[in-house]
PDB file of C-alpha atoms and ligand atoms in Angstrom:
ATOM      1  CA  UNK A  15     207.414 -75.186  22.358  1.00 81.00           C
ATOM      2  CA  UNK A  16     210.736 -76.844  21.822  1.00 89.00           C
ATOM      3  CA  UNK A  17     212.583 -78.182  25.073  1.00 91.00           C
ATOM      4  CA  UNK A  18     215.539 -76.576  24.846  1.00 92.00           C
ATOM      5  CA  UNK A  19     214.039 -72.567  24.568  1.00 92.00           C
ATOM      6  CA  UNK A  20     211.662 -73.606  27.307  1.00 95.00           C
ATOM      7  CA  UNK A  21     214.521 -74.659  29.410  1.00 96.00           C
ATOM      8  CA  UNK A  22     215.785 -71.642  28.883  1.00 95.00           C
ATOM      9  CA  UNK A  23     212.842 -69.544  29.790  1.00 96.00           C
ATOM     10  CA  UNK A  24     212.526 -71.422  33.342  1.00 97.00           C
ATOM     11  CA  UNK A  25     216.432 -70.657  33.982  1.00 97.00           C
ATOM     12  CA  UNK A  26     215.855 -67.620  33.480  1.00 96.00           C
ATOM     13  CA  UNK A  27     213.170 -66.788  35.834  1.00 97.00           C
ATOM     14  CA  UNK A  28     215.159 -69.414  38.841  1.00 97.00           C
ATOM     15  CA  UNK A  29     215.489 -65.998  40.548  1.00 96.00           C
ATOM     16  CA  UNK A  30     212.095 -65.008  41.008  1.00 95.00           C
ATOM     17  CA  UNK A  31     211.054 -69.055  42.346  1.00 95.00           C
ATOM     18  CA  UNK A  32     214.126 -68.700  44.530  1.00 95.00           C
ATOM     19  CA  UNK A  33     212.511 -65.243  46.065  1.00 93.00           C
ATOM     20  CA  UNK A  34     209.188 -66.735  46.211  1.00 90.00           C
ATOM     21  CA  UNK A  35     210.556 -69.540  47.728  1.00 89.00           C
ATOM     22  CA  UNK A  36     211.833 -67.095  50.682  1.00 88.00           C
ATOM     23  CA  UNK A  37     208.964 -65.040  50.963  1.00 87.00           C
ATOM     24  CA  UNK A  38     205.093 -66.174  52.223  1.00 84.00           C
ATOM     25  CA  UNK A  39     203.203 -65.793  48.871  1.00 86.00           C
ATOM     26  CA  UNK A  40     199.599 -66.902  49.332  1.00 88.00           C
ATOM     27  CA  UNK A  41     200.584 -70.146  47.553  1.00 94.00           C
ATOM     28  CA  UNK A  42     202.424 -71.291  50.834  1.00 96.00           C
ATOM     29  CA  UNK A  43     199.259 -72.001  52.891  1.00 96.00           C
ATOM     30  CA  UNK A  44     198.586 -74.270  50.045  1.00 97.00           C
ATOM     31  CA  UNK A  45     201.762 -76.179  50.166  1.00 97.00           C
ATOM     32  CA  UNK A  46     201.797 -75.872  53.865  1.00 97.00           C
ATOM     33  CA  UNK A  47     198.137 -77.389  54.152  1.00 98.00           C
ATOM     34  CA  UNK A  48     198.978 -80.068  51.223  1.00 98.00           C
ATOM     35  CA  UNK A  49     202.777 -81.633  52.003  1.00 98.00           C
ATOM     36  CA  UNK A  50     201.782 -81.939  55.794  1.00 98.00           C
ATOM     37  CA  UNK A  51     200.517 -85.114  54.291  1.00 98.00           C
ATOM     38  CA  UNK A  52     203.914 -86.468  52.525  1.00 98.00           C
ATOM     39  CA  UNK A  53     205.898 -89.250  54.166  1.00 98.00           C
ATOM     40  CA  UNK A  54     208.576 -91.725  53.899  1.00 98.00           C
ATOM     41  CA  UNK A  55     210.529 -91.479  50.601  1.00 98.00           C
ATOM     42  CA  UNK A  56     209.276 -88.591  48.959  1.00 98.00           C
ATOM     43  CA  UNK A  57     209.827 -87.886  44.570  1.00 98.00           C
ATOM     44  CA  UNK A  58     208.875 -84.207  43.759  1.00 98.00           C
ATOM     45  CA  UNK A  59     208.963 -83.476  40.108  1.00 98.00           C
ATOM     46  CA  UNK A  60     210.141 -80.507  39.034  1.00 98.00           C
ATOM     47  CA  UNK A  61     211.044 -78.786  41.787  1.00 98.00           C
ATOM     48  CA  UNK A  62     211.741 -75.064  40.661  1.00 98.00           C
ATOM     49  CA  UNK A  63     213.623 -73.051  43.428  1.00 97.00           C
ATOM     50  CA  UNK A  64     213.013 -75.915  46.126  1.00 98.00           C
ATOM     51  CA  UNK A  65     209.700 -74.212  47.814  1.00 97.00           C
ATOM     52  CA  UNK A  66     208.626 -77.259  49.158  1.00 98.00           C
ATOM     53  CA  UNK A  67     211.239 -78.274  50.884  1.00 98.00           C
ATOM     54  CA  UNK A  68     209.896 -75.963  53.873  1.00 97.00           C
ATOM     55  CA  UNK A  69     206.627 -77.805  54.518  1.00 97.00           C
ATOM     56  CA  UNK A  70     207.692 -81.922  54.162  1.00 98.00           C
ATOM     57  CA  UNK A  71     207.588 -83.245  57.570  1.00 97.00           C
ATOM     58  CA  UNK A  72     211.460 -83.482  58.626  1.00 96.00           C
ATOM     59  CA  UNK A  73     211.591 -87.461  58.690  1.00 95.00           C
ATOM     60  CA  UNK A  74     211.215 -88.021  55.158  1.00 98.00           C
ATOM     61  CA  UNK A  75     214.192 -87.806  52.562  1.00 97.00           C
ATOM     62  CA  UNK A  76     213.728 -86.443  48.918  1.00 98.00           C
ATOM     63  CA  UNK A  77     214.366 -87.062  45.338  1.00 98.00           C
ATOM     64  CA  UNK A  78     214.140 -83.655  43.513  1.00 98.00           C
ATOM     65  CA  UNK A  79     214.263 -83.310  39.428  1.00 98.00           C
ATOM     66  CA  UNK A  80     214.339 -80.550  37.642  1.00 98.00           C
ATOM     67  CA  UNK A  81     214.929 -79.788  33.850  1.00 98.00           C
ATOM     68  CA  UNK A  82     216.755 -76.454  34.302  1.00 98.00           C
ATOM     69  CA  UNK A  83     220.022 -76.094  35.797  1.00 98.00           C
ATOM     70  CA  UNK A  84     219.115 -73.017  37.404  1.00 98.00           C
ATOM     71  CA  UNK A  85     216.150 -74.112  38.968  1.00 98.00           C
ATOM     72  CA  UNK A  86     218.299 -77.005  40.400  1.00 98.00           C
ATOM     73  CA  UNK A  87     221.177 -74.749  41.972  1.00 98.00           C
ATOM     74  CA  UNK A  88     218.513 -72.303  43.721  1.00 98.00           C
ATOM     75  CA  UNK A  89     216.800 -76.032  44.983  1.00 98.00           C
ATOM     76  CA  UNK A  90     220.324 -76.749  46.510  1.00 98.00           C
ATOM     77  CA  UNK A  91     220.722 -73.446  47.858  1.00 97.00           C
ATOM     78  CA  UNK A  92     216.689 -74.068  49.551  1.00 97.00           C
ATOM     79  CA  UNK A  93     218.192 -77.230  50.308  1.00 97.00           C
ATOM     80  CA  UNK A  94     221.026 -75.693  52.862  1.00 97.00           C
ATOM     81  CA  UNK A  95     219.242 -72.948  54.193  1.00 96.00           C
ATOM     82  CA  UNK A  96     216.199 -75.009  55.321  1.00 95.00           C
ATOM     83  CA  UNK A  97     218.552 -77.928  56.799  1.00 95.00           C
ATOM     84  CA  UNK A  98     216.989 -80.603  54.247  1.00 95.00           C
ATOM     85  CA  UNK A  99     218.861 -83.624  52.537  1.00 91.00           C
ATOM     86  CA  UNK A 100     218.187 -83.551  49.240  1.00 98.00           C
ATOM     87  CA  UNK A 101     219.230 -85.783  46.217  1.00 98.00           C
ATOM     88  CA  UNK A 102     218.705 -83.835  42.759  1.00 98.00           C
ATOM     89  CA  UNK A 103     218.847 -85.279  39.269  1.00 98.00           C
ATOM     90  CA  UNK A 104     218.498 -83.180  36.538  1.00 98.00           C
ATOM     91  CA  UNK A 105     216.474 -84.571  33.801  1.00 98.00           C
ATOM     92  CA  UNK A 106     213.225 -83.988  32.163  1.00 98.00           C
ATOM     93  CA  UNK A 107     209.899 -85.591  33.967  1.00 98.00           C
ATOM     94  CA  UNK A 108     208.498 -86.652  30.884  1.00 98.00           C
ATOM     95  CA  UNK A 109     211.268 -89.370  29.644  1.00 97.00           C
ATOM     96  CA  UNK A 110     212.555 -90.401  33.071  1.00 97.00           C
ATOM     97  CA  UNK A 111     213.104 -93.235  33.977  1.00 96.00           C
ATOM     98  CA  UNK A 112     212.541 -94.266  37.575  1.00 98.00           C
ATOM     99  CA  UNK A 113     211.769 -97.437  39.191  1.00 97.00           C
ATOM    100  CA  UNK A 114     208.256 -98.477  39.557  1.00 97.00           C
ATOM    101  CA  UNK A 115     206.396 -98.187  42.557  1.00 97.00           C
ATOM    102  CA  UNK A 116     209.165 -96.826  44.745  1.00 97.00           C
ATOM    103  CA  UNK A 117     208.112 -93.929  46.139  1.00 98.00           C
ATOM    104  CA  UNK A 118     205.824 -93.308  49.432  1.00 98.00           C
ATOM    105  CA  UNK A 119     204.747 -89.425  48.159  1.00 98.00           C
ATOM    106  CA  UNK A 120     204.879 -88.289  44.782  1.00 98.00           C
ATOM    107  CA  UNK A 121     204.209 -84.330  44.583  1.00 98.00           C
ATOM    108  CA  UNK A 122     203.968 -82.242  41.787  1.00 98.00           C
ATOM    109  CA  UNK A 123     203.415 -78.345  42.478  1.00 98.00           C
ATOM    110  CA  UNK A 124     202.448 -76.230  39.546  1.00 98.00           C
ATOM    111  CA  UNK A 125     203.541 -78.003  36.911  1.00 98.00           C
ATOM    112  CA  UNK A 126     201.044 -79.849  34.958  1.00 98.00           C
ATOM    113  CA  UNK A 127     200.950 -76.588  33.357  1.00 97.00           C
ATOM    114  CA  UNK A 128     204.457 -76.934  31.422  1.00 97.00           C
ATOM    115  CA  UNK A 129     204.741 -80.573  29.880  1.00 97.00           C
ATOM    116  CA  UNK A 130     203.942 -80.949  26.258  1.00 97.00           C
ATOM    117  CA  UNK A 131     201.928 -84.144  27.482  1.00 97.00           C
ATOM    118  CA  UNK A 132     200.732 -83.542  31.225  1.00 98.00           C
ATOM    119  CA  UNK A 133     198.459 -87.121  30.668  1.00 98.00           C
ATOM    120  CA  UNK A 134     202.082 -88.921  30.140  1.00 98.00           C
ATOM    121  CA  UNK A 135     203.316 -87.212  33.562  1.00 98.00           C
ATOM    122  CA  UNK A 136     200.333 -88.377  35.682  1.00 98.00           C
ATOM    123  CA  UNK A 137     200.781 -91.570  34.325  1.00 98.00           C
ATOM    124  CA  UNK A 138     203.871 -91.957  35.501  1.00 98.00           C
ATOM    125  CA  UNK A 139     203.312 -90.336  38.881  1.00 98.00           C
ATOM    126  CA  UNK A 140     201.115 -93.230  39.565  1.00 98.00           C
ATOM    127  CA  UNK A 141     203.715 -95.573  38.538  1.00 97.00           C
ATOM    128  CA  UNK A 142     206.486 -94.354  40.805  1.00 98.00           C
ATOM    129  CA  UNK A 143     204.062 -93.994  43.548  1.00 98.00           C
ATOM    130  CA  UNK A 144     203.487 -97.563  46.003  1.00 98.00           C
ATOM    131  CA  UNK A 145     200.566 -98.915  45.709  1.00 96.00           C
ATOM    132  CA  UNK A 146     199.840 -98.113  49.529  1.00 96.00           C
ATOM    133  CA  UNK A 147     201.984 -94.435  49.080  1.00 98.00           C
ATOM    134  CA  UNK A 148     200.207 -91.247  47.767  1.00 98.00           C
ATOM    135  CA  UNK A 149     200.147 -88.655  45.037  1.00 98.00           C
ATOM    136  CA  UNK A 150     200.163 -84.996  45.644  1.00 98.00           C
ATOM    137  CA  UNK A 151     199.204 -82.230  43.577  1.00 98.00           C
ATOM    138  CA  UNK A 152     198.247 -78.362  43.773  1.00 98.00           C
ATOM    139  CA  UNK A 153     198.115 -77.311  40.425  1.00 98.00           C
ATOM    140  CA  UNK A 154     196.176 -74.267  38.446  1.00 97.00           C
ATOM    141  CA  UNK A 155     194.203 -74.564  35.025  1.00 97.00           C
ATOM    142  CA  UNK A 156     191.151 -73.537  33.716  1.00 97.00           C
ATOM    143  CA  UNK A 157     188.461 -71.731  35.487  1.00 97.00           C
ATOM    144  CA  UNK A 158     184.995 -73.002  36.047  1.00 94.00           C
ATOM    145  CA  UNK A 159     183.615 -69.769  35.978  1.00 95.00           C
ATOM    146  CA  UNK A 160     183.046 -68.475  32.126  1.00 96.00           C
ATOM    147  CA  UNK A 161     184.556 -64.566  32.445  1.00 96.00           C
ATOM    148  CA  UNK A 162     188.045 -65.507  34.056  1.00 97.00           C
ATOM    149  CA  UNK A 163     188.435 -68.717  31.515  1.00 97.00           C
ATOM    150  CA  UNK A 164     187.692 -66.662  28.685  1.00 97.00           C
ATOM    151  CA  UNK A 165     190.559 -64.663  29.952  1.00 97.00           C
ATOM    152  CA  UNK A 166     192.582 -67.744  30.405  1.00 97.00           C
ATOM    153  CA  UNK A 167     192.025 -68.720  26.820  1.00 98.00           C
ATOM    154  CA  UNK A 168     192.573 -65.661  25.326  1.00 98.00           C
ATOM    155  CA  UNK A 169     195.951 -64.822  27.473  1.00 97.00           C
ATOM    156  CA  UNK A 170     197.614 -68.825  27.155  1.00 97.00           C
ATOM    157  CA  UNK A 171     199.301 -68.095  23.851  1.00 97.00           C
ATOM    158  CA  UNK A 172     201.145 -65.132  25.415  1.00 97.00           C
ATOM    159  CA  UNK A 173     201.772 -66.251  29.082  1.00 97.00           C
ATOM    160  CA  UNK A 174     203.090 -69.749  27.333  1.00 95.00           C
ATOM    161  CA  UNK A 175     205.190 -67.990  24.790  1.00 95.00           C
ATOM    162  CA  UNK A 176     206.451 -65.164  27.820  1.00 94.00           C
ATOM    163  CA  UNK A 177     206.751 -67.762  30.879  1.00 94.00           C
ATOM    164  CA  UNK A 178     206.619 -71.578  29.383  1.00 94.00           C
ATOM    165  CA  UNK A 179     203.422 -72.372  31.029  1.00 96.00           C
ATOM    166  CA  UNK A 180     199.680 -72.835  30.320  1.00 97.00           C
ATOM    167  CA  UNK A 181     197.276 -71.061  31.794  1.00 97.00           C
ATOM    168  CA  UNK A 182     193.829 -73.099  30.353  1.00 97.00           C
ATOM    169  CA  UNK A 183     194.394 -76.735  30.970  1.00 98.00           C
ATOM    170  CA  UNK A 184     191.237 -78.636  32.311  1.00 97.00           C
ATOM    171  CA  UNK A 185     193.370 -79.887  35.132  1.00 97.00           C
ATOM    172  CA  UNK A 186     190.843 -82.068  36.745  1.00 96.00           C
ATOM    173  CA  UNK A 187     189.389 -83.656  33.028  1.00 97.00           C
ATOM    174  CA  UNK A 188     193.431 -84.733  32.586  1.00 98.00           C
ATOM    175  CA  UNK A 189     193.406 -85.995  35.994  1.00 97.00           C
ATOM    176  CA  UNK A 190     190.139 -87.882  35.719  1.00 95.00           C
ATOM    177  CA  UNK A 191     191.458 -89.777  32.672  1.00 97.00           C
ATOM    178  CA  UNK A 192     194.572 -90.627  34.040  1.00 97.00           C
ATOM    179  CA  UNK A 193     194.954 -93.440  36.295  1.00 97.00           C
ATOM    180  CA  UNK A 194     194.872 -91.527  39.560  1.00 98.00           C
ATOM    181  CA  UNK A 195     191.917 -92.050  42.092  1.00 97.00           C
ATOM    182  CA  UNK A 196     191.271 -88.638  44.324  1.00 97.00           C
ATOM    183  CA  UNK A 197     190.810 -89.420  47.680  1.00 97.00           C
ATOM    184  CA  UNK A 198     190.704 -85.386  48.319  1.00 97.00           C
ATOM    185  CA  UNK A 199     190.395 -82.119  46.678  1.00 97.00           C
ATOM    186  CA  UNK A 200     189.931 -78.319  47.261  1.00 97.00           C
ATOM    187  CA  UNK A 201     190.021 -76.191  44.710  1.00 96.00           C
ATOM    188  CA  UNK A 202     190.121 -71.493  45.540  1.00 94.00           C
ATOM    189  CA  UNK A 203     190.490 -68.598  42.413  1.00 93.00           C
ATOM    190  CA  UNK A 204     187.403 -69.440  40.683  1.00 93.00           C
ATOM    191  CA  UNK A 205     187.928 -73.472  40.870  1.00 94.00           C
ATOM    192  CA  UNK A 206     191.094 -72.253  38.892  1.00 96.00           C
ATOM    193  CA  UNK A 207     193.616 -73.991  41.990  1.00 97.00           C
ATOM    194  CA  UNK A 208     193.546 -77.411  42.906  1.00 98.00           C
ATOM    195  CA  UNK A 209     194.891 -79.185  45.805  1.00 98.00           C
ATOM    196  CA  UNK A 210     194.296 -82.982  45.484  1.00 98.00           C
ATOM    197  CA  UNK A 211     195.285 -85.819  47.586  1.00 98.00           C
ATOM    198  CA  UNK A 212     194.993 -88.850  44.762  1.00 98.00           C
ATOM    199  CA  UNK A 213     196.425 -92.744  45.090  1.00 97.00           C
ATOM    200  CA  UNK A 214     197.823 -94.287  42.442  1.00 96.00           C
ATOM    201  CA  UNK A 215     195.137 -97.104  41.883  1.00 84.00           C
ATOM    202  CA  UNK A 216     193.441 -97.845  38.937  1.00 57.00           C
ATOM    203  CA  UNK A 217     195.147 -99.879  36.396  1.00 54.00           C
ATOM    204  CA  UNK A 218     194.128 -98.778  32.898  1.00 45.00           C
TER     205      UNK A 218
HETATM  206  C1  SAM B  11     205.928 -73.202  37.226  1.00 93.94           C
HETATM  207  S1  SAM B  11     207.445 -73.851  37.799  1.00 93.94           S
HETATM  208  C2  SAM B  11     206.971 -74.613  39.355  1.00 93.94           C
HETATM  209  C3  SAM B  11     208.148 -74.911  40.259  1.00 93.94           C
HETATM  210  C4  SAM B  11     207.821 -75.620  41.576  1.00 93.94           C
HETATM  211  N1  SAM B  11     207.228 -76.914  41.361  1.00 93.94           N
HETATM  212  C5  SAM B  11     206.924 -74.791  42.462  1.00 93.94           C
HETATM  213  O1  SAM B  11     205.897 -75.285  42.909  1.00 93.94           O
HETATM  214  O2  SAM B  11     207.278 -73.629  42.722  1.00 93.94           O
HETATM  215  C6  SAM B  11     207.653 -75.225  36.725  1.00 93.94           C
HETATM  216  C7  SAM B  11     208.964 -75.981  36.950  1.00 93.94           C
HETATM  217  O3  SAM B  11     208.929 -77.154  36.151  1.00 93.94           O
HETATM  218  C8  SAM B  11     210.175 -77.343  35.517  1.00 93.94           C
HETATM  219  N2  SAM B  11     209.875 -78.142  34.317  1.00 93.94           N
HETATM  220  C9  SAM B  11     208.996 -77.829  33.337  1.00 93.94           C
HETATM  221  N3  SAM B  11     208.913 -78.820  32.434  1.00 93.94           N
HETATM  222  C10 SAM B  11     209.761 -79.790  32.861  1.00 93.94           C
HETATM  223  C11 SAM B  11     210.124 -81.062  32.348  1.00 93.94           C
HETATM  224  N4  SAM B  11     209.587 -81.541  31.212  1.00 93.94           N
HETATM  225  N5  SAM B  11     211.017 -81.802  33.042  1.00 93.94           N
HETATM  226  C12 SAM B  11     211.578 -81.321  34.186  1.00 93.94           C
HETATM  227  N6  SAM B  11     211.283 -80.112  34.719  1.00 93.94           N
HETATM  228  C13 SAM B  11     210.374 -79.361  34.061  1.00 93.94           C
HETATM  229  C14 SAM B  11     210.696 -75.948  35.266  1.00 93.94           C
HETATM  230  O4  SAM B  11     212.077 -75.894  35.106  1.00 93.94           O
HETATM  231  C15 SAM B  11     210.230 -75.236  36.551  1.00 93.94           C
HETATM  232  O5  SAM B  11     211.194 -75.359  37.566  1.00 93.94           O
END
């Protein structure tokens, strides 16, 4: 899909992140159980409506990017109301260009679901990240169990035409190829949810 109309598509649902944001959807154990684990100087790719900000432990300071300027102004709004410093840049994740291991958390939250080339993004996730620092994901993508990713298949061209994101990426193949180690994982809905605590190791 071309940048610009998917832009547009996540700008135009910043209002329903922002409300999710505010209200416990089951995905907020997740993030609760997952970014209890961030520290130091944390990089969250794209952010959406600022979600996380709730669950980072309150001595760490955060770099927040985001593609779509709505997305970014409900982050700042998250920002206020949850008493969190936040510095935003708005750019897209997948031509950024951040210093190399400078970061003591990297977290991405459902996202490897909307890049054109999610093995480019976890490449450079494990660039930013220290060598010492860690990378944290909860992401969904394709089922392990053969009814519901049937369903996934059959449903991605709408959901990515209606929403901007895929719904049948092998999630853990991408992450096994890229040069993340998992030290951690748990995975709920079928194997369809992840939540992975990785380092950036491997050099390849
Ligand atoms: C499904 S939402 C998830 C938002 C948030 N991470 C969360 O957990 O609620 C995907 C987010 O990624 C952003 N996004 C998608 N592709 C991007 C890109 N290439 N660069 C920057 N942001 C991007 C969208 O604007 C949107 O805010």
């Amino acid at each position: 899909m071309d940048i610009n109309r998917q832009k547009k598509l996540f700008d135009k649902q910043a209002k329903k992140y922002s409300k999710r944001a505010r209200n416990k959807t089951p995905d907020h154990q997740w993030r609760e159980k997952l970014l209890r684990s961030a520290s130091g100087r944390i990089l969250e790719v794209s952010v959406g409506a600022g979600t996380n900000f709730q669950y980072y432990p309150r001595d760490t300071s955060i770099l927040a990017v985001d593609f779509s300027p709505s997305m970014i102004e409900k982050a700042k709004e998250t920002a206020r109301k949850t008493g969190r410093k936040v510095e935003f840049m708005d750019a897209n994740v997948e031509e950024l260009d951040l210093p190399k291991k400078s970061f003591d958390t990297v977290v991405s939250t459902l996202s490897m679901c909307a890049y054109p080339h999610p093995e480019r993004v976890l490449r450079l996730l494990s660039q930013w990240c220290k060598d010492d620092g860690r990378v944290l994901l909860l992401e969904h993508g394709l089922s392990s169990n053969r009814i519901f990713s049937k369903l996934q298949h059959v449903f991605d061209p709408l959901v990515e035409k209606r929403i901007g994101c895929h719904i049948n990426r092998d999630i853990l193949k991408l992450i096994e190829d890229s040069p993340l180690d998992i030290d951690r994982i748990e995975n709920s809905m079928f194997d369809a949810v992840h939540l992975i605590w990785a380092n950036p190791s491997s050099p390849h």
